[in-house]
mmCIF file of C-alpha atoms and ligand atoms in Angstrom:
data_model
loop_
_atom_site.group_PDB
_atom_site.id
_atom_site.type_symbol
_atom_site.label_atom_id
_atom_site.label_comp_id
_atom_site.label_asym_id
_atom_site.label_seq_id
_atom_site.Cartn_x
_atom_site.Cartn_y
_atom_site.Cartn_z
ATOM 1 C CA MET A 1 32.602 13.350 5.977
ATOM 2 C CA SER A 2 29.788 15.835 6.585
ATOM 3 C CA LYS A 3 26.688 14.830 8.518
ATOM 4 C CA VAL A 4 24.502 14.681 5.410
ATOM 5 C CA ASP A 5 27.089 12.657 3.436
ATOM 6 C CA LYS A 6 27.320 10.153 6.270
ATOM 7 C CA LEU A 7 23.533 9.856 6.362
ATOM 8 C CA LEU A 8 23.226 9.418 2.577
ATOM 9 C CA THR A 9 25.983 6.790 2.549
ATOM 10 C CA ASN A 10 24.192 4.894 5.324
ATOM 11 C CA ILE A 11 20.818 5.059 3.588
ATOM 12 C CA LYS A 12 22.395 3.685 0.425
ATOM 13 C CA ALA A 13 24.161 0.896 2.329
ATOM 14 C CA PHE A 14 20.941 -0.037 4.109
ATOM 15 C CA ILE A 15 18.965 -0.231 0.872
ATOM 16 C CA GLN A 16 21.615 -2.273 -0.917
ATOM 17 C CA LYS A 17 21.776 -4.761 1.951
ATOM 18 C CA ALA A 18 17.981 -4.904 2.187
ATOM 19 C CA GLU A 19 17.867 -6.140 -1.401
ATOM 20 C CA GLU A 20 20.393 -8.869 -0.632
ATOM 21 C CA VAL A 21 19.488 -10.273 2.796
ATOM 22 C CA GLU A 22 16.779 -12.866 3.318
ATOM 23 C CA GLY A 23 16.227 -12.149 6.979
ATOM 24 C CA ASP A 24 15.089 -9.252 9.143
ATOM 25 C CA ILE A 25 16.094 -5.865 7.785
ATOM 26 C CA LYS A 26 16.050 -4.316 11.262
ATOM 27 C CA ASP A 27 19.316 -6.133 11.914
ATOM 28 C CA ILE A 28 21.150 -4.337 9.120
ATOM 29 C CA LEU A 29 20.423 -0.778 10.281
ATOM 30 C CA PRO A 30 23.490 1.197 11.315
ATOM 31 C CA ASN A 31 23.373 1.745 15.113
ATOM 32 C CA ASP A 32 24.600 5.306 14.978
ATOM 33 C CA ILE A 33 21.828 6.606 12.703
ATOM 34 C CA PRO A 34 18.715 6.396 14.914
ATOM 35 C CA GLU A 35 16.794 8.558 12.404
ATOM 36 C CA LEU A 36 16.513 5.537 10.121
ATOM 37 C CA ASN A 37 14.804 3.336 12.734
ATOM 38 C CA GLU A 38 11.362 3.763 11.274
ATOM 39 C CA LEU A 39 12.357 2.542 7.774
ATOM 40 C CA PRO A 40 12.375 -1.256 8.260
ATOM 41 C CA GLY A 41 8.908 -1.109 9.818
ATOM 42 C CA LEU A 42 7.514 0.770 6.818
ATOM 43 C CA VAL A 43 9.101 -1.670 4.370
ATOM 44 C CA GLU A 44 7.811 -4.687 6.297
ATOM 45 C CA GLU A 45 4.315 -3.304 6.594
ATOM 46 C CA PHE A 46 4.248 -2.788 2.822
ATOM 47 C CA GLU A 47 5.564 -6.307 2.267
ATOM 48 C CA THR A 48 2.746 -7.736 4.408
ATOM 49 C CA LEU A 49 0.094 -5.732 2.560
ATOM 50 C CA THR A 50 1.522 -6.728 -0.817
ATOM 51 C CA ALA A 51 1.610 -10.394 0.199
ATOM 52 C CA LYS A 52 -2.013 -10.163 1.310
ATOM 53 C CA LEU A 53 -3.100 -8.679 -2.035
ATOM 54 C CA LEU A 54 -1.181 -11.358 -3.937
ATOM 55 C CA ARG A 55 -2.925 -14.079 -1.882
ATOM 56 C CA ARG A 56 -6.255 -12.420 -2.583
ATOM 57 C CA GLN A 57 -5.431 -12.410 -6.296
ATOM 58 C CA ARG A 58 -4.494 -16.103 -6.229
ATOM 59 C CA LYS A 59 -7.757 -16.933 -4.412
ATOM 60 C CA PHE A 60 -9.717 -14.966 -7.013
ATOM 61 C CA TYR A 61 -8.315 -17.064 -9.869
ATOM 62 C CA LEU A 62 -8.648 -20.382 -8.069
ATOM 63 C CA ASP A 63 -12.225 -19.682 -6.902
ATOM 64 C CA LYS A 64 -13.301 -18.573 -10.376
ATOM 65 C CA LEU A 65 -11.664 -21.614 -11.924
ATOM 66 C CA LYS A 66 -13.499 -23.931 -9.521
ATOM 67 C CA ALA A 67 -16.832 -22.235 -10.154
ATOM 68 C CA PHE A 68 -16.283 -22.417 -13.925
ATOM 69 C CA VAL A 69 -15.586 -26.152 -14.010
ATOM 70 C CA SER A 70 -18.244 -27.033 -11.445
ATOM 71 C CA LYS A 71 -20.955 -25.719 -13.772
ATOM 72 C CA ASP A 72 -19.972 -28.069 -16.561
ATOM 73 C CA ASP A 73 -17.719 -31.047 -15.992
ATOM 74 C CA THR A 74 -16.859 -31.390 -19.669
ATOM 75 C CA GLU A 75 -14.859 -28.124 -19.681
ATOM 76 C CA THR A 76 -11.470 -28.257 -21.349
ATOM 77 C CA LEU A 77 -8.280 -26.429 -20.448
ATOM 78 C CA GLU A 78 -8.592 -24.512 -23.720
ATOM 79 C CA ALA A 79 -11.979 -23.185 -22.604
ATOM 80 C CA ILE A 80 -10.482 -22.254 -19.238
ATOM 81 C CA LEU A 81 -7.637 -20.375 -20.906
ATOM 82 C CA ASN A 82 -10.197 -18.484 -22.963
ATOM 83 C CA TYR A 83 -12.215 -17.652 -19.879
ATOM 84 C CA PHE A 84 -9.104 -16.273 -18.162
ATOM 85 C CA GLN A 85 -8.025 -14.214 -21.169
ATOM 86 C CA ASN A 86 -11.442 -12.819 -22.013
ATOM 87 C CA ASP A 87 -13.090 -12.370 -18.614
ATOM 88 C CA LEU A 88 -10.907 -12.892 -15.582
ATOM 89 C CA PHE A 89 -7.882 -10.777 -16.501
ATOM 90 C CA ALA A 90 -10.140 -7.770 -17.015
ATOM 91 C CA ALA A 91 -11.948 -8.419 -13.714
ATOM 92 C CA ASP A 92 -8.696 -8.703 -11.741
ATOM 93 C CA GLU A 93 -8.648 -5.949 -9.089
ATOM 94 C CA PHE A 94 -5.056 -6.413 -7.982
ATOM 95 C CA ALA A 95 -3.552 -3.426 -9.834
ATOM 96 C CA LEU A 96 -6.221 -1.084 -8.550
ATOM 97 C CA LEU A 97 -5.817 -2.116 -4.908
ATOM 98 C CA TYR A 98 -2.052 -2.459 -5.016
ATOM 99 C CA GLY A 99 -1.617 0.928 -6.702
ATOM 100 C CA VAL A 100 -3.299 2.597 -3.721
ATOM 101 C CA GLU A 101 -1.061 0.802 -1.224
ATOM 102 C CA ALA A 102 2.088 1.463 -3.258
ATOM 103 C CA ALA A 103 1.243 5.183 -3.380
ATOM 104 C CA LYS A 104 0.806 5.286 0.411
ATOM 105 C CA PHE A 105 4.081 3.470 0.938
ATOM 106 C CA LEU A 106 6.020 5.709 -1.458
ATOM 107 C CA GLU A 107 4.514 8.813 0.073
ATOM 108 C CA ASN A 108 5.359 7.750 3.641
ATOM 109 C CA THR A 109 8.890 6.637 2.889
ATOM 110 C CA THR A 110 9.706 9.558 0.583
ATOM 111 C CA ALA A 111 8.411 12.038 3.184
ATOM 112 C CA SER A 112 10.206 10.320 6.024
ATOM 113 C CA LEU A 113 13.538 10.217 4.156
ATOM 114 C CA THR A 114 13.170 13.792 2.898
ATOM 115 C CA LYS A 115 12.611 14.937 6.486
ATOM 116 C CA ILE A 116 15.775 13.337 7.841
ATOM 117 C CA ILE A 117 17.928 14.378 4.884
ATOM 118 C CA MET A 118 16.733 17.998 5.167
ATOM 119 C CA GLU A 119 17.417 17.999 8.900
ATOM 120 C CA SER A 120 20.966 16.868 8.309
ATOM 121 C CA ILE A 121 21.510 19.577 5.673
ATOM 122 C CA ASP A 122 20.123 22.522 7.648
ATOM 123 C CA LYS A 123 18.124 22.394 10.873
ATOM 124 C CA ASP A 124 16.616 25.824 10.131
ATOM 125 C CA VAL A 125 14.548 24.479 7.239
ATOM 126 C CA ALA A 126 12.436 21.621 8.468
ATOM 127 C CA PHE A 127 10.472 19.436 6.078
ATOM 128 C CA ASN A 128 6.721 19.916 6.130
ATOM 129 C CA VAL A 129 5.264 19.070 2.739
ATOM 130 C CA LEU A 130 6.189 17.186 -0.437
ATOM 131 C CA SER A 131 6.227 19.209 -3.654
ATOM 132 C CA LYS A 132 3.502 18.591 -6.217
ATOM 133 C CA ARG A 133 6.109 17.252 -8.604
ATOM 134 C CA THR A 134 6.879 14.480 -6.158
ATOM 135 C CA THR A 135 3.253 13.692 -5.290
ATOM 136 C CA ASP A 136 2.442 13.611 -9.027
ATOM 137 C CA TRP A 137 5.372 11.279 -9.583
ATOM 138 C CA ILE A 138 4.189 9.017 -6.745
ATOM 139 C CA GLU A 139 0.732 8.836 -8.248
ATOM 140 C CA SER A 140 1.906 7.933 -11.736
ATOM 141 C CA TRP A 141 4.690 5.557 -10.738
ATOM 142 C CA SER A 142 2.543 3.607 -8.241
ATOM 143 C CA LYS A 143 -0.085 3.060 -10.937
ATOM 144 C CA GLU A 144 2.517 2.017 -13.469
ATOM 145 C CA LEU A 145 4.193 -0.349 -11.017
ATOM 146 C CA ALA A 146 0.845 -1.952 -10.143
ATOM 147 C CA GLU A 147 0.028 -2.434 -13.807
ATOM 148 C CA ILE A 148 3.427 -3.939 -14.589
ATOM 149 C CA MET A 149 3.027 -6.390 -11.695
ATOM 150 C CA GLN A 150 -0.458 -7.365 -12.803
ATOM 151 C CA LEU A 151 0.616 -7.820 -16.412
ATOM 152 C CA ASN A 152 3.489 -10.068 -15.341
ATOM 153 C CA THR A 153 1.078 -12.181 -13.304
ATOM 154 C CA HIS A 154 -1.289 -12.506 -16.244
ATOM 155 C CA LYS A 155 1.567 -13.552 -18.514
ATOM 156 C CA ALA A 156 2.658 -16.175 -15.988
ATOM 157 C CA VAL A 157 -0.891 -17.525 -15.549
ATOM 158 C CA GLU A 158 -1.315 -17.692 -19.296
ATOM 159 C CA SER A 159 1.954 -19.509 -19.867
ATOM 160 C CA GLN A 160 1.192 -22.068 -17.128
ATOM 161 C CA LEU A 161 -2.171 -22.834 -18.694
ATOM 162 C CA LEU A 162 -0.573 -23.149 -22.130
ATOM 163 C CA GLU A 163 2.089 -25.475 -20.769
ATOM 164 C CA ALA A 164 -0.585 -27.575 -19.093
ATOM 165 C CA ILE A 165 -2.473 -27.775 -22.392
ATOM 166 C CA ASN A 166 0.658 -28.740 -24.322
ATOM 167 C CA ALA A 167 1.545 -31.392 -21.761
ATOM 168 C CA GLY A 168 -1.967 -32.830 -21.944
ATOM 169 C CA GLU A 169 -2.531 -32.303 -18.226
ATOM 170 C CA SER A 170 -5.792 -32.524 -16.299
ATOM 171 C CA ILE A 171 -7.670 -29.504 -14.925
ATOM 172 C CA ALA A 172 -6.565 -30.495 -11.420
ATOM 173 C CA GLN A 173 -2.921 -30.424 -12.528
ATOM 174 C CA ALA A 174 -3.356 -27.009 -14.116
ATOM 175 C CA GLU A 175 -4.981 -25.765 -10.921
ATOM 176 C CA LEU A 176 -1.964 -26.912 -8.959
ATOM 177 C CA ARG A 177 0.320 -24.997 -11.317
ATOM 178 C CA LEU A 178 -1.611 -21.795 -10.616
ATOM 179 C CA LYS A 179 -1.609 -22.437 -6.891
ATOM 180 C CA ASP A 180 2.176 -22.745 -6.828
ATOM 181 C CA LEU A 181 2.905 -19.781 -9.084
ATOM 182 C CA PRO A 182 5.798 -17.714 -7.637
ATOM 183 C CA GLN A 183 4.021 -14.538 -8.818
ATOM 184 C CA PHE A 184 1.603 -14.996 -5.911
ATOM 185 C CA ASP A 185 4.075 -15.719 -3.146
ATOM 186 C CA ARG A 186 5.615 -13.785 -0.301
ATOM 187 C CA LYS A 187 9.067 -13.704 -1.895
ATOM 188 C CA ARG A 188 7.718 -11.498 -4.662
ATOM 189 C CA ALA A 189 6.105 -9.198 -2.106
ATOM 190 C CA ARG A 190 9.404 -8.959 -0.279
ATOM 191 C CA ALA A 191 11.482 -8.288 -3.394
ATOM 192 C CA VAL A 192 9.196 -5.560 -4.696
ATOM 193 C CA SER A 193 8.917 -3.752 -1.331
ATOM 194 C CA ARG A 194 12.660 -3.755 -0.865
ATOM 195 C CA THR A 195 13.224 -2.496 -4.401
ATOM 196 C CA GLU A 196 10.719 0.320 -4.021
ATOM 197 C CA ILE A 197 12.495 1.747 -0.986
ATOM 198 C CA LEU A 198 15.349 2.526 -3.378
ATOM 199 C CA THR A 199 12.934 4.365 -5.663
ATOM 200 C CA ALA A 200 11.618 6.355 -2.684
ATOM 201 C CA SER A 201 15.091 7.207 -1.491
ATOM 202 C CA SER A 202 16.180 8.545 -4.882
ATOM 203 C CA GLN A 203 13.119 10.766 -5.018
ATOM 204 C CA ALA A 204 13.751 11.874 -1.411
ATOM 205 C CA ASN A 205 17.274 12.880 -2.373
ATOM 206 C CA TRP A 206 15.974 15.056 -5.156
ATOM 207 C CA GLU A 207 13.151 16.498 -3.031
ATOM 208 C CA SER A 208 15.357 17.349 -0.054
ATOM 209 C CA PHE A 209 18.029 18.943 -2.227
ATOM 210 C CA MET A 210 15.376 20.997 -4.053
ATOM 211 C CA GLN A 211 13.747 22.159 -0.829
ATOM 212 C CA SER A 212 16.973 23.003 1.003
ATOM 213 C CA PRO A 213 17.818 26.609 0.103
ATOM 214 C CA SER A 214 21.545 26.144 0.687
ATOM 215 C CA VAL A 215 21.804 23.231 -1.774
ATOM 216 C CA ILE A 216 22.793 24.624 -5.162
ATOM 217 C CA GLY A 217 23.752 21.384 -6.889
ATOM 218 C CA LYS A 218 24.450 17.682 -6.582
ATOM 219 C CA LYS A 219 27.821 16.043 -6.788
ATOM 220 C CA TRP A 220 28.454 12.503 -8.054
ATOM 221 C CA LYS A 221 30.711 10.628 -5.672
ATOM 222 C CA HIS A 222 32.287 7.411 -6.818
ATOM 223 C CA SER A 223 32.329 4.670 -4.269
ATOM 224 C CA GLY A 224 33.379 1.216 -5.373
ATOM 225 C CA ALA A 225 31.079 -1.700 -4.647
ATOM 226 C CA LYS A 226 32.953 -4.639 -3.137
ATOM 227 C CA LYS A 227 31.891 -7.148 -5.746
ATOM 228 C CA ILE A 228 33.260 -5.535 -8.871
ATOM 229 C CA LYS A 229 36.256 -3.733 -10.186
ATOM 230 C CA PRO A 230 35.446 0.008 -10.306
ATOM 231 C CA ARG A 231 34.058 1.172 -13.638
ATOM 232 C CA GLU A 232 36.436 3.711 -15.114
ATOM 233 C CA THR A 233 33.506 5.708 -16.408
ATOM 234 C CA HIS A 234 32.141 6.036 -12.840
ATOM 235 C CA VAL A 235 35.554 6.863 -11.385
ATOM 236 C CA ALA A 236 35.706 9.622 -13.990
ATOM 237 C CA MET A 237 32.352 10.946 -12.735
ATOM 238 C CA ASP A 238 33.710 11.482 -9.234
ATOM 239 C CA GLY A 239 33.294 15.135 -8.313
ATOM 240 C CA THR A 240 31.071 15.972 -11.291
ATOM 241 C CA VAL A 241 28.488 18.575 -10.328
ATOM 242 C CA ALA A 242 25.041 19.085 -11.886
ATOM 243 C CA GLY A 243 22.050 21.222 -10.986
ATOM 244 C CA VAL A 244 19.677 19.346 -8.651
ATOM 245 C CA ASP A 245 17.094 19.084 -11.433
ATOM 246 C CA GLU A 246 19.625 18.340 -14.182
ATOM 247 C CA LEU A 247 20.812 15.032 -15.644
ATOM 248 C CA PHE A 248 24.263 13.523 -15.387
ATOM 249 C CA LEU A 249 25.832 12.121 -18.548
ATOM 250 C CA VAL A 250 27.565 8.842 -17.707
ATOM 251 C CA ASP A 251 29.185 6.694 -20.352
ATOM 252 C CA GLY A 252 26.843 8.034 -23.045
ATOM 253 C CA GLU A 253 23.688 7.679 -20.901
ATOM 254 C CA PHE A 254 21.651 10.222 -18.977
ATOM 255 C CA GLY A 255 20.386 9.837 -15.402
ATOM 256 C CA MET A 256 19.329 12.002 -12.469
ATOM 257 C CA TYR A 257 21.290 9.965 -9.905
ATOM 258 C CA PRO A 258 23.382 6.795 -9.561
ATOM 259 C CA ARG A 259 21.362 3.625 -10.398
ATOM 260 C CA ASP A 260 18.602 5.683 -12.047
ATOM 261 C CA THR A 261 16.404 3.311 -14.040
ATOM 262 C CA THR A 262 17.040 5.432 -17.123
ATOM 263 C CA PHE A 263 20.570 3.984 -17.149
ATOM 264 C CA SER A 264 21.092 0.591 -18.744
ATOM 265 C CA ALA A 265 22.231 -2.370 -16.647
ATOM 266 C CA LYS A 266 25.935 -1.722 -17.366
ATOM 267 C CA ASN A 267 25.666 1.504 -15.346
ATOM 268 C CA ARG A 268 23.209 0.295 -12.716
ATOM 269 C CA VAL A 269 24.267 -3.143 -11.563
ATOM 270 C CA ASN A 270 26.443 -3.096 -8.431
ATOM 271 C CA CYS A 271 26.974 0.652 -8.677
ATOM 272 C CA GLY A 272 27.862 1.961 -5.238
ATOM 273 C CA CYS A 273 28.151 5.644 -6.187
ATOM 274 C CA VAL A 274 26.345 8.259 -4.078
ATOM 275 C CA LEU A 275 25.160 11.832 -4.423
ATOM 276 C CA SER A 276 26.331 14.607 -2.195
ATOM 277 C CA PRO A 277 24.645 18.006 -1.936
ATOM 278 C CA VAL A 278 26.677 21.017 -3.056
ATOM 279 C CA VAL A 279 26.099 23.550 -0.305
ATOM 280 C CA ASP A 280 26.454 27.327 -0.537
ATOM 281 C CA ASN A 281 27.604 28.449 2.905
ATOM 282 C CA HIS A 282 26.498 32.005 2.228
ATOM 283 C CA ILE A 283 22.908 30.745 2.034
ATOM 284 C CA THR A 284 23.357 28.520 5.102
ATOM 285 C CA GLY A 285 24.245 31.727 6.972
ATOM 286 C CA LEU A 286 21.011 33.534 6.059
ATOM 287 C CA SER A 287 18.262 33.972 8.650
ATOM 288 C CA PRO A 288 15.677 31.171 9.013
ATOM 289 C CA GLU A 289 13.032 33.550 7.600
ATOM 290 C CA GLU A 290 15.080 34.297 4.501
ATOM 291 C CA LYS A 291 15.689 30.590 3.931
ATOM 292 C CA GLU A 292 11.994 29.812 4.369
ATOM 293 C CA GLU A 293 11.193 32.416 1.738
ATOM 294 C CA ILE A 294 13.561 30.740 -0.741
ATOM 295 C CA ARG A 295 12.012 27.338 -0.026
ATOM 296 C CA GLN A 296 8.495 28.674 -0.531
ATOM 297 C CA GLY A 297 9.583 30.081 -3.879
ATOM 298 C CA VAL A 298 10.897 26.671 -4.987
ATOM 299 C CA LEU A 299 7.705 24.914 -3.876
ATOM 300 C CA GLU A 300 5.560 27.410 -5.715
ATOM 301 C CA GLU A 301 7.606 26.870 -8.862
ATOM 302 C CA LEU A 302 7.359 23.092 -8.578
ATOM 303 C CA ASP A 303 3.629 23.247 -7.899
ATOM 304 C CA ALA A 304 3.040 25.457 -10.931
ATOM 305 C CA GLN A 305 4.580 22.922 -13.360
HETATM 306 ZN ZN1 LIG B 1 28.961 3.784 -9.775
#
């Protein structure tokens, strides 16, 4: 296995394990890939920040609820639900604050992974900047992610209040429901941070292949996950080559890489397939200056889009 294939296989294994294990993700890093050492720290830092913002969001709702009922002790749960739907949801700052943190995290991890992947492809072309296409993607995806998370929290808050109303509960009981909502807890922060490292790594694959002059395509490599019987459609993909910026067609569905979110669950779940760069050795043999010129050309093209 080439150096870059070994690295990509290890990154994939790390990310898959990170989504499964409860404990410290430092313990699941492969010993022989010291380049990855900084990853767990970045993921954990993001988890801590996310958890802090979720606690802040919970406090916001509980404080507002207390203030609302303290003004008038005849308030009903129906009035509280109205207050949440009409005032509080719009005043919630979580998505705004979280979007900024998510963008920082995605930028750091995508840059860090792109750097080590590029180094393992060709030491002559060192990473120095992310393309505009990737920074644009980071900006839009982090906003979207933050909004999805906030919307899910609002839906959960709403449904707890409705359940409390239907069960004829007291305001104190409804407050307890909100306090214990899993949408505000650390587990959610952990799950989302460990999922987003996968998103960053897929983008880093694309970015490093695009910026490496010797990479002229990407090859789908089937690798069976332990849990399931290999999908024949994925076995059939083994060795299929596409342009770095082109889609693969798998089982009637299009995707840029294995486990792309554009695939449906039947193609994503437990898929252990990896991408491998298709390298043109003629280009690898060019002078560092010539390679740099090719890279600059690609960056200019991506920035112009
Ligand atoms: Zn697969």
